CSV table of C-alpha atoms and ligand atoms in Angstrom, one decimal:
chain,number,residue,atom,x,y,z
A,264,MET,CA,126.0,33.9,71.6
A,265,PHE,CA,128.1,36.4,73.5
A,266,LEU,CA,130.7,35.2,75.9
A,267,GLN,CA,130.1,37.5,78.8
A,268,LYS,CA,133.1,39.0,80.5
A,269,SER,CA,132.8,39.0,84.3
A,270,TYR,CA,134.9,41.1,86.6
A,271,GLN,CA,136.6,39.6,89.6
A,272,VAL,CA,135.9,42.3,92.1
A,273,PHE,CA,137.0,40.7,95.3
A,274,ASN,CA,139.7,38.4,96.6
A,275,LEU,CA,138.3,35.6,98.7
A,276,LYS,CA,141.0,34.7,101.3
A,277,MET,CA,142.0,31.1,101.0
A,278,ASN,CA,141.8,29.2,104.1
A,279,HIS,CA,145.6,29.0,104.9
A,280,ILE,CA,146.2,27.5,108.3
A,281,ARG,CA,149.3,28.3,110.3
A,282,THR,CA,150.3,26.2,113.3
A,283,ILE,CA,152.1,28.0,116.1
A,284,LYS,CA,153.8,26.3,119.0
A,285,GLY,CA,153.5,28.1,122.4
A,286,GLY,CA,156.3,28.3,125.0
A,287,VAL,CA,159.1,29.3,122.7
A,288,ASN,CA,161.1,32.5,122.9
A,289,LEU,CA,162.1,35.2,120.4
A,290,LYS,CA,165.8,35.9,119.7
A,291,GLY,CA,167.6,37.7,116.9
A,292,LYS,CA,167.0,40.6,114.6
A,293,VAL,CA,164.5,41.6,112.1
A,294,LYS,CA,164.4,44.3,109.4
A,295,VAL,CA,160.8,45.6,109.1
A,296,PRO,CA,159.5,46.1,105.6
A,297,GLY,CA,158.5,49.5,104.1
A,298,ASP,CA,155.8,51.6,105.5
A,299,LYS,CA,152.4,50.9,104.0
A,300,SER,CA,151.0,54.4,104.2
A,301,ILE,CA,154.2,55.9,102.7
A,302,SER,CA,154.3,53.3,99.9
A,303,HIS,CA,150.8,54.2,98.8
A,304,ARG,CA,151.6,57.9,98.9
A,305,ALA,CA,154.9,57.5,97.0
A,306,LEU,CA,153.0,55.9,94.1
A,307,ILE,CA,150.1,58.4,94.1
A,308,ILE,CA,152.2,61.6,94.5
A,309,GLY,CA,154.8,60.3,92.1
A,310,SER,CA,152.0,59.7,89.5
A,311,ILE,CA,150.8,63.4,89.6
A,312,ALA,CA,154.3,64.8,89.7
A,313,LYS,CA,156.2,66.0,86.6
A,314,GLY,CA,159.1,63.8,85.7
A,315,GLU,CA,160.4,60.7,87.3
A,316,THR,CA,160.1,59.4,90.8
A,317,THR,CA,162.3,56.7,92.1
A,318,ILE,CA,161.0,54.6,95.0
A,319,GLU,CA,163.2,52.5,97.2
A,320,GLY,CA,162.0,50.4,100.2
A,321,PHE,CA,158.5,50.0,98.8
A,322,LEU,CA,156.2,47.6,100.7
A,323,HIS,CA,155.7,44.7,98.3
A,324,SER,CA,152.4,43.6,99.8
A,325,GLU,CA,148.8,43.3,98.5
A,326,ASP,CA,147.6,46.8,99.6
A,327,PRO,CA,150.2,49.0,97.9
A,328,LEU,CA,150.2,46.7,94.9
A,329,SER,CA,146.5,47.4,94.6
A,330,THR,CA,147.3,51.1,94.4
A,331,ALA,CA,149.9,50.4,91.7
A,332,ASP,CA,147.4,48.4,89.7
A,333,CYS,CA,144.8,51.2,89.8
A,334,LEU,CA,147.3,53.8,88.8
A,335,ARG,CA,148.4,51.7,85.8
A,336,LYS,CA,144.8,51.6,84.7
A,337,LEU,CA,144.8,55.4,84.9
A,338,GLY,CA,147.7,55.5,82.4
A,339,VAL,CA,150.6,55.8,84.8
A,340,LYS,CA,153.8,54.0,83.6
A,341,ILE,CA,154.7,51.8,86.6
A,342,PRO,CA,157.1,48.9,85.8
A,343,GLU,CA,156.6,45.5,87.3
A,344,ILE,CA,157.4,46.0,91.0
A,345,LYS,CA,159.9,43.4,92.3
A,346,LYS,CA,160.6,42.7,95.9
A,347,ASN,CA,163.5,44.7,97.4
A,348,GLU,CA,164.3,46.4,94.1
A,349,PRO,CA,164.0,50.2,93.6
A,350,PHE,CA,161.8,51.3,90.6
A,351,THR,CA,161.0,54.4,88.7
A,352,ILE,CA,157.7,55.8,87.7
A,353,SER,CA,156.9,58.5,85.2
A,354,GLY,CA,154.5,61.1,86.5
A,355,LEU,CA,151.7,62.4,84.4
A,356,GLY,CA,151.3,65.8,86.0
A,357,LEU,CA,148.0,66.8,87.6
A,358,ASP,CA,145.9,66.5,84.4
A,359,GLY,CA,147.4,63.5,82.8
A,360,PHE,CA,145.1,60.6,83.9
A,361,LYS,CA,143.1,58.9,81.2
A,362,GLU,CA,139.6,57.7,81.7
A,363,PRO,CA,140.0,54.0,82.5
A,364,LYS,CA,138.2,51.4,80.5
A,365,GLU,CA,138.2,49.1,83.5
A,366,ILE,CA,136.9,49.3,87.0
A,367,LEU,CA,139.6,50.3,89.5
A,368,ASN,CA,139.9,47.4,92.0
A,369,CYS,CA,141.2,48.6,95.4
A,370,GLY,CA,141.2,45.0,96.9
A,371,ASN,CA,141.3,45.2,100.7
A,372,SER,CA,142.8,48.7,100.8
A,373,GLY,CA,140.9,51.5,102.4
A,374,THR,CA,143.9,53.8,101.7
A,375,THR,CA,143.8,53.1,98.0
A,376,MET,CA,140.1,53.7,97.7
A,377,ARG,CA,139.9,56.9,99.9
A,378,LEU,CA,143.0,58.5,98.5
A,379,LEU,CA,142.0,57.8,94.9
A,380,MET,CA,138.6,59.3,95.6
A,381,GLY,CA,140.3,62.6,96.4
A,382,LEU,CA,142.8,62.3,93.6
A,383,LEU,CA,140.1,61.7,90.9
A,384,ALA,CA,137.3,64.0,92.1
A,385,GLY,CA,138.8,66.9,90.2
A,386,GLN,CA,139.6,65.1,87.0
A,387,GLU,CA,137.1,67.1,84.9
A,388,GLY,CA,135.0,65.2,82.3
A,389,LYS,CA,136.2,61.7,83.2
A,390,ASN,CA,134.4,58.9,85.0
A,391,PHE,CA,136.0,56.4,87.3
A,392,ILE,CA,134.5,53.4,89.1
A,393,LEU,CA,136.2,52.0,92.2
A,394,THR,CA,135.4,48.8,94.0
A,395,GLY,CA,137.0,46.5,96.5
A,396,ASP,CA,136.8,43.1,98.2
A,397,ILE,CA,133.9,42.1,100.5
A,398,SER,CA,135.4,43.9,103.5
A,399,LEU,CA,136.3,47.2,101.7
A,400,ASN,CA,132.8,47.4,100.1
A,401,GLU,CA,131.3,47.5,103.5
A,402,ARG,CA,133.5,50.3,104.9
A,403,PRO,CA,132.3,53.9,105.1
A,404,MET,CA,133.3,56.0,102.1
A,405,GLY,CA,130.9,58.9,102.8
A,406,ARG,CA,133.5,60.3,105.2
A,407,VAL,CA,135.5,61.1,102.0
A,408,GLY,CA,132.6,61.6,99.6
A,409,LYS,CA,130.8,64.2,101.7
A,410,PRO,CA,133.7,66.7,102.1
A,411,LEU,CA,134.6,66.2,98.4
A,412,SER,CA,131.0,67.1,97.5
A,413,LEU,CA,131.4,70.3,99.5
A,414,MET,CA,134.3,71.1,97.1
A,415,GLY,CA,132.1,70.4,94.1
A,416,GLY,CA,132.9,66.6,93.7
A,417,LYS,CA,130.3,64.3,92.1
A,418,ILE,CA,130.6,61.1,93.9
A,419,PHE,CA,128.0,58.3,93.9
A,420,GLY,CA,127.8,54.9,95.5
A,421,ARG,CA,125.6,52.4,97.3
A,422,GLU,CA,123.8,53.5,100.4
A,423,LYS,CA,123.6,57.2,99.4
A,424,GLY,CA,127.2,57.3,98.4
A,425,ASN,CA,128.5,55.7,101.6
A,426,LYS,CA,129.6,52.4,100.2
A,427,ALA,CA,131.5,51.1,97.2
A,428,PRO,CA,131.3,50.5,94.3
A,429,ILE,CA,131.9,54.2,94.0
A,430,SER,CA,131.4,56.2,90.8
A,431,ILE,CA,133.2,59.5,90.3
A,432,ASP,CA,132.3,62.1,87.7
A,433,GLY,CA,135.4,64.3,87.7
A,434,ASN,CA,134.4,67.9,88.2
A,435,LYS,CA,135.7,71.4,88.7
A,436,LEU,CA,136.5,71.8,92.4
A,437,LYS,CA,136.7,74.8,94.6
A,438,GLY,CA,138.8,75.2,97.7
A,439,CYS,CA,137.1,75.5,101.0
A,440,VAL,CA,137.6,75.0,104.8
A,441,ILE,CA,136.6,71.5,106.0
A,442,GLY,CA,136.3,70.4,109.6
A,443,THR,CA,136.4,66.6,109.7
A,444,PRO,CA,134.5,64.8,112.4
A,445,VAL,CA,137.0,61.9,112.6
A,446,ALA,CA,140.8,62.1,112.9
A,447,SER,CA,141.6,60.1,109.8
A,448,ALA,CA,144.7,60.4,107.7
A,449,GLN,CA,142.8,58.9,104.8
A,450,VAL,CA,140.1,61.5,104.9
A,451,LYS,CA,142.6,64.3,105.4
A,452,SER,CA,144.8,63.0,102.5
A,453,ALA,CA,141.9,62.7,100.1
A,454,ILE,CA,140.9,66.3,100.8
A,455,LEU,CA,144.5,67.5,100.3
A,456,LEU,CA,144.9,65.6,97.0
A,457,ALA,CA,141.6,67.1,95.8
A,458,GLY,CA,142.9,70.5,97.0
A,459,LEU,CA,145.7,70.2,94.4
A,460,LYS,CA,143.1,70.5,91.7
A,461,ALA,CA,140.7,72.9,93.4
A,462,SER,CA,140.6,76.6,92.9
A,463,GLY,CA,142.3,78.7,95.6
A,464,THR,CA,143.0,77.3,99.1
A,465,THR,CA,141.8,74.2,100.8
A,466,SER,CA,142.0,73.8,104.5
A,467,VAL,CA,141.4,70.7,106.6
A,468,ILE,CA,140.8,70.8,110.4
A,469,GLU,CA,141.0,67.6,112.3
A,470,PRO,CA,139.7,66.8,115.8
A,471,ALA,CA,143.1,65.3,116.7
A,472,SER,CA,146.3,65.0,114.6
A,473,SER,CA,146.5,61.9,112.4
A,474,ARG,CA,149.5,60.6,110.5
A,475,ASP,CA,151.1,63.4,108.4
A,476,HIS,CA,152.9,61.4,105.6
A,477,THR,CA,150.9,63.1,102.9
A,478,GLU,CA,151.8,66.6,104.1
A,479,ARG,CA,155.5,65.7,104.4
A,480,MET,CA,155.6,64.1,100.9
A,481,LEU,CA,153.6,66.8,99.2
A,482,LYS,CA,155.9,69.4,100.7
A,483,ALA,CA,159.0,67.5,99.5
A,484,PHE,CA,157.5,67.4,95.9
A,485,GLY,CA,157.0,71.2,95.9
A,486,ALA,CA,153.4,71.7,96.9
A,487,ASP,CA,152.3,74.9,98.7
A,488,ILE,CA,151.2,73.3,101.9
A,489,SER,CA,151.4,74.5,105.5
A,490,ILE,CA,150.6,73.2,108.9
A,491,ARG,CA,148.8,75.6,111.3
A,492,GLY,CA,146.7,75.7,114.3
A,493,GLU,CA,146.8,74.1,117.7
A,494,LEU,CA,148.9,70.9,117.6
A,495,GLY,CA,149.1,71.1,113.8
A,496,ARG,CA,145.5,70.0,113.3
A,497,ASN,CA,144.9,72.5,110.5
A,498,VAL,CA,146.6,71.8,107.2
A,499,VAL,CA,146.3,74.3,104.3
A,500,ILE,CA,147.1,73.6,100.7
A,501,LYS,CA,147.1,76.1,97.8
A,502,SER,CA,146.7,74.8,94.3
A,503,GLY,CA,148.9,76.0,91.4
A,504,SER,CA,152.3,74.7,92.2
A,505,ASP,CA,153.8,72.0,90.0
A,506,LEU,CA,154.9,68.8,91.8
A,507,ILE,CA,158.3,67.7,90.7
A,508,GLY,CA,159.4,64.0,90.8
A,509,GLN,CA,161.7,62.9,93.6
A,510,ARG,CA,163.7,60.0,94.9
A,511,ILE,CA,161.9,58.5,97.9
A,512,LEU,CA,163.4,56.1,100.4
A,513,ILE,CA,160.6,54.5,102.4
A,514,PRO,CA,161.3,53.8,106.1
A,515,GLY,CA,160.0,50.6,107.7
A,516,ASP,CA,156.5,50.4,109.1
A,517,ILE,CA,156.2,50.8,112.9
A,518,SER,CA,152.8,49.1,112.6
A,519,SER,CA,154.6,46.0,111.3
A,520,ALA,CA,157.4,46.4,113.9
A,521,SER,CA,154.8,46.5,116.7
A,522,PHE,CA,154.2,42.8,116.5
A,523,TRP,CA,157.8,42.2,117.4
A,524,MET,CA,158.0,45.0,119.9
A,525,ILE,CA,155.1,43.5,121.9
A,526,ALA,CA,156.1,39.9,121.3
A,527,ALA,CA,159.6,40.5,122.7
A,528,SER,CA,158.2,42.4,125.7
A,529,ILE,CA,155.7,39.7,126.7
A,530,VAL,CA,157.2,36.4,125.6
A,531,PRO,CA,159.6,35.1,128.3
A,532,ASN,CA,163.3,35.2,127.7
A,533,SER,CA,163.2,37.2,124.5
A,534,GLU,CA,165.5,39.7,123.0
A,535,VAL,CA,164.9,41.2,119.5
A,536,LEU,CA,166.6,44.0,117.6
A,537,ILE,CA,164.1,45.5,115.2
A,538,GLN,CA,165.8,47.5,112.5
A,539,ASN,CA,164.5,50.2,110.1
A,540,VAL,CA,161.5,51.4,112.2
A,541,GLY,CA,159.8,54.6,111.0
A,542,LEU,CA,159.5,56.9,114.1
A,543,ASN,CA,157.3,59.6,112.7
A,544,PRO,CA,155.8,61.2,115.9
A,545,THR,CA,152.3,60.9,114.5
A,546,ARG,CA,152.8,57.1,114.6
A,547,THR,CA,154.7,56.4,117.8
A,548,GLY,CA,151.8,56.2,120.2
A,549,ILE,CA,152.7,52.6,120.9
A,550,LEU,CA,156.0,53.7,122.5
A,551,ASN,CA,154.1,55.9,125.0
A,552,VAL,CA,152.0,52.8,125.9
A,553,MET,CA,155.1,50.7,126.2
A,554,ASP,CA,156.6,53.3,128.5
A,555,SER,CA,153.5,53.2,130.8
A,556,MET,CA,153.6,49.4,130.7
A,557,GLY,CA,157.3,49.5,131.8
A,558,CYS,CA,158.6,47.7,128.7
A,559,ASN,CA,162.3,47.2,128.5
A,560,TYR,CA,163.4,48.8,125.2
A,561,GLU,CA,165.9,51.2,123.8
A,562,ILE,CA,166.0,53.2,120.6
A,563,LEU,CA,169.3,53.0,118.7
A,564,ASP,CA,170.8,54.4,115.5
A,565,LYS,CA,168.4,57.3,115.1
A,566,SER,CA,168.5,59.1,111.8
A,567,THR,CA,166.3,60.7,109.2
A,568,ILE,CA,165.5,59.4,105.7
A,569,ALA,CA,163.4,61.3,103.2
A,570,GLY,CA,162.1,63.6,105.8
A,571,GLU,CA,161.0,60.8,108.1
A,572,PRO,CA,162.8,59.9,111.4
A,573,ILE,CA,163.8,56.2,111.7
A,574,GLY,CA,165.8,54.1,114.2
A,575,SER,CA,166.3,50.6,115.5
A,576,ILE,CA,164.5,49.3,118.6
A,577,LYS,CA,166.0,46.8,120.9
A,578,VAL,CA,163.4,45.0,123.1
A,579,LYS,CA,163.9,42.6,126.0
A,580,THR,CA,161.2,40.7,128.0
A,581,SER,CA,159.8,42.5,131.0
A,582,ASN,CA,158.5,40.2,133.7
A,583,ASN,CA,156.4,42.8,135.5
A,584,LEU,CA,154.3,44.7,133.0
A,585,ARG,CA,151.8,47.3,134.3
A,586,SER,CA,148.2,47.6,133.0
A,587,PHE,CA,147.4,50.7,130.9
A,588,THR,CA,144.7,52.9,129.6
A,589,ILE,CA,144.5,54.2,126.0
A,590,GLU,CA,142.1,57.1,125.4
A,591,GLY,CA,141.7,60.5,123.7
A,592,ASP,CA,144.1,62.2,121.3
A,593,ILE,CA,146.6,59.4,121.3
A,594,LEU,CA,144.2,57.0,119.4
A,595,PRO,CA,145.2,58.1,115.8
A,596,LYS,CA,148.9,57.7,116.8
A,597,LEU,CA,148.4,54.0,117.5
A,598,ILE,CA,145.2,53.2,115.7
A,599,ASP,CA,146.6,50.1,113.9
A,600,GLU,CA,148.3,48.8,117.0
A,601,ILE,CA,145.2,48.3,119.1
A,602,PRO,CA,144.9,44.6,118.2
A,603,ILE,CA,148.5,43.8,119.3
A,604,LEU,CA,148.1,46.1,122.3
A,605,THR,CA,145.0,44.1,123.3
A,606,VAL,CA,147.2,41.0,123.3
A,607,ALA,CA,149.8,42.8,125.4
A,608,ALA,CA,147.1,43.8,127.9
A,609,CYS,CA,146.3,40.1,128.6
A,610,PHE,CA,149.8,39.8,130.1
A,611,CYS,CA,150.0,42.9,132.2
A,612,ASN,CA,149.3,43.1,135.9
A,613,GLY,CA,145.8,44.5,136.5
A,614,VAL,CA,143.0,45.7,134.3
A,615,SER,CA,143.7,47.6,131.1
A,616,GLU,CA,141.2,49.7,129.3
A,617,ILE,CA,141.0,50.9,125.7
A,618,LYS,CA,138.5,53.8,125.2
A,619,ASP,CA,137.5,56.2,122.4
A,620,ALA,CA,138.3,53.4,119.8
A,621,GLN,CA,135.0,53.3,117.9
A,622,GLU,CA,137.0,53.7,114.7
A,623,LEU,CA,138.2,50.1,115.2
A,624,ARG,CA,134.7,49.0,114.2
A,625,VAL,CA,135.1,50.2,110.7
A,626,LYS,CA,138.6,48.9,109.9
A,627,GLU,CA,139.2,45.8,107.7
A,628,THR,CA,137.0,44.0,110.3
A,629,ASP,CA,135.3,45.2,113.5
A,630,ARG,CA,138.5,44.8,115.3
A,631,LEU,CA,137.0,45.3,118.8
A,632,LYS,CA,134.6,42.5,118.3
A,633,VAL,CA,136.9,40.2,116.4
A,634,MET,CA,139.8,40.6,118.9
A,635,ALA,CA,137.5,39.9,121.8
A,636,ARG,CA,135.9,36.9,120.1
A,637,GLN,CA,139.2,35.3,119.1
A,638,LEU,CA,141.3,36.0,122.2
A,639,GLN,CA,138.5,34.5,124.4
A,640,LYS,CA,139.2,31.2,122.6
A,641,PHE,CA,142.7,31.2,124.3
A,642,GLY,CA,141.0,31.9,127.7
A,643,ALA,CA,141.6,35.7,127.7
A,644,GLU,CA,139.2,37.7,129.9
A,645,LEU,CA,138.1,40.7,128.1
A,646,THR,CA,134.8,42.7,127.8
A,647,GLU,CA,133.8,44.6,124.7
A,648,LYS,CA,132.4,48.1,125.2
A,649,LYS,CA,130.8,50.4,122.7
A,650,ASP,CA,134.1,52.3,122.1
A,651,GLY,CA,136.7,49.9,123.4
A,652,LEU,CA,137.7,46.9,125.5
A,653,ILE,CA,138.3,46.2,129.2
A,654,ILE,CA,141.0,43.5,129.5
A,655,ASN,CA,141.9,41.5,132.6
A,656,GLY,CA,145.7,40.9,132.7
A,657,GLN,CA,147.7,37.9,133.9
A,658,SER,CA,145.9,35.6,131.6
A,659,LYS,CA,146.8,32.0,131.3
A,660,PHE,CA,146.4,31.1,127.6
A,661,HIS,CA,145.6,27.6,126.5
A,662,SER,CA,146.0,26.5,122.9
A,663,ALA,CA,143.2,27.2,120.6
A,664,GLU,CA,142.0,27.2,117.0
A,665,VAL,CA,141.5,30.9,116.1
A,666,ASP,CA,140.6,32.8,112.9
A,667,SER,CA,141.9,36.0,111.4
A,668,GLU,CA,138.4,36.6,110.0
A,669,THR,CA,140.4,37.9,107.0
A,670,ASP,CA,142.0,40.8,108.9
A,671,HIS,CA,145.8,41.1,108.5
A,672,ARG,CA,146.5,42.7,111.8
A,673,VAL,CA,144.2,40.2,113.6
A,674,ALA,CA,146.1,37.3,112.0
A,675,MET,CA,149.5,38.6,113.2
A,676,SER,CA,148.2,39.6,116.7
A,677,LEU,CA,146.8,36.1,117.1
A,678,ALA,CA,150.1,34.6,116.0
A,679,ILE,CA,151.9,36.5,118.8
A,680,ALA,CA,149.2,35.5,121.3
A,681,SER,CA,149.7,31.8,120.3
A,682,LEU,CA,153.3,32.0,121.5
A,683,LEU,CA,152.0,32.6,125.0
A,684,ALA,CA,149.6,29.6,124.9
A,685,ASN,CA,150.2,26.3,126.5
A,686,GLY,CA,150.4,23.9,123.5
A,687,THR,CA,150.0,24.3,119.8
A,688,SER,CA,147.5,26.7,118.3
A,689,LYS,CA,146.1,27.0,114.8
A,690,ILE,CA,145.4,30.2,113.0
A,691,MET,CA,142.8,30.0,110.2
A,692,ARG,CA,143.0,32.3,107.2
A,693,ALA,CA,146.5,33.3,108.3
A,694,ASP,CA,147.3,34.4,104.7
A,695,ALA,CA,145.5,37.6,105.5
A,696,ALA,CA,148.9,38.9,106.8
A,697,SER,CA,150.0,39.4,103.1
A,698,VAL,CA,147.9,42.6,103.0
A,699,SER,CA,150.6,44.4,104.9
A,700,TYR,CA,153.4,41.9,105.9
A,701,PRO,CA,153.9,39.0,103.4
A,702,THR,CA,157.2,37.9,105.1
A,703,PHE,CA,155.7,37.9,108.6
A,704,TRP,CA,155.5,34.1,108.9
A,705,GLU,CA,159.1,33.6,107.7
A,706,GLU,CA,160.4,36.2,110.2
A,707,LEU,CA,158.4,34.6,113.0
A,708,ALA,CA,159.9,31.2,112.2
A,709,LYS,CA,163.4,32.8,112.2
A,710,LEU,CA,163.0,34.6,115.5
A,711,THR,CA,161.5,31.5,117.3
A,712,ASN,CA,164.0,29.0,115.9
B,824,S3P,C1,146.1,55.0,107.0
B,824,S3P,C2,145.3,55.7,107.9
B,824,S3P,C3,144.6,55.0,109.0
B,824,S3P,C4,145.2,53.6,109.2
B,824,S3P,C5,145.3,52.9,107.9
B,824,S3P,C6,146.3,53.6,107.0
B,824,S3P,C7,146.7,55.8,105.9
B,824,S3P,O1,143.2,54.9,108.7
B,824,S3P,O2,144.3,52.9,110.1
B,824,S3P,O3,145.8,51.6,108.2
B,824,S3P,O4,147.6,55.3,105.2
B,824,S3P,O5,146.3,57.0,105.7
B,824,S3P,P1,142.2,56.1,109.0
B,824,S3P,O6,142.5,57.2,108.1
B,824,S3P,O7,140.9,55.5,108.6
B,824,S3P,O8,142.3,56.4,110.4
């Protein structure tokens, strides 16, 4: 009799419950952990560089650790990554990946799966299989598979290649000009990574500019990459240059900082200094919204690390916040902040509106639906639209039992919402926060103490 080996292909979130008391205020300072997007890219680009790359400020959370795990299975020497400790990886160059004996498990991480699709599409003669957890295997992958196929990629998957598990037969790629229908940094980055292995020049044109960490990092490693066109929406990469290992210092993640930025603005009598916030202009849409709300904040200690602007943000409560509208080209600059901005809108004067946000429906959960469903449990008045939300401000929140529905940003947004509720609330599946911010609950306890 054979003992069959079975693969654990998804993580079921345990039902961790967090209890949050309303009516407290936030005081003190918090240093936000490393940027998730940059952490993934540091590992990936370091892996295909020649020589060593030392990474400092890496986000030690589930998503980037999934990327590390996949890269190890591809033969990259990545040491055990310890919290708050720099580490060094040895790059394999562009052709050094081995054909893995195991399935590459991307966990909950869309960035891991989509960037790896681009990275591996041009690995001629090798096969790769990528899978994820229940949520990731329902997310659209055709947005990456289709452009890669135009370059010669051979990508297969469920639902005509749109859903994982994904199988990639590495193939010869040719550079081409690709216009993407969605402004997605994951799609753009996958095409650029594929472009490193494609013949000639590859050009990506986006409908609006998405985060540009891949471009910045590839340039720093020596790639022949240039930004062109109106508002930098056209990125052109030419294959043939060697990437050389670097030292990367990763700034803090503004998407993680956003929970404290909004909490300190809406929770009465609060004052928080948020340190180590990445201020890359393709990520700072939330500051524009905070300006239109009339939030009380200032940016201090501005500097640049590893080609990325950073600073500290001091935020104090504002008692008279104005309602706001989010629409159009700003969406990619605050795409991950929509859940916490929805909470903010509940405490503004008047009606706020979020439009053009249909992308939220294909994130870790359908964030428009989930945020509406969960915030209504506190007594919030909001209406779900096809592409957004209409939110009535000046809500009075009562305590509630709410559920992250396994989504990290929903879990943390609901925690901040609970601070405004009258009484003690419970958040089910709160451990989802570990995907991007494992120390969130500790920091919340410190700031509300
Ligand atoms: C990311 C891009 C965004 C963002 C995600 C991280 C990245 O996704 O929502 O959390 O690291 O490139 P899309 O590319 O799907 O917009």
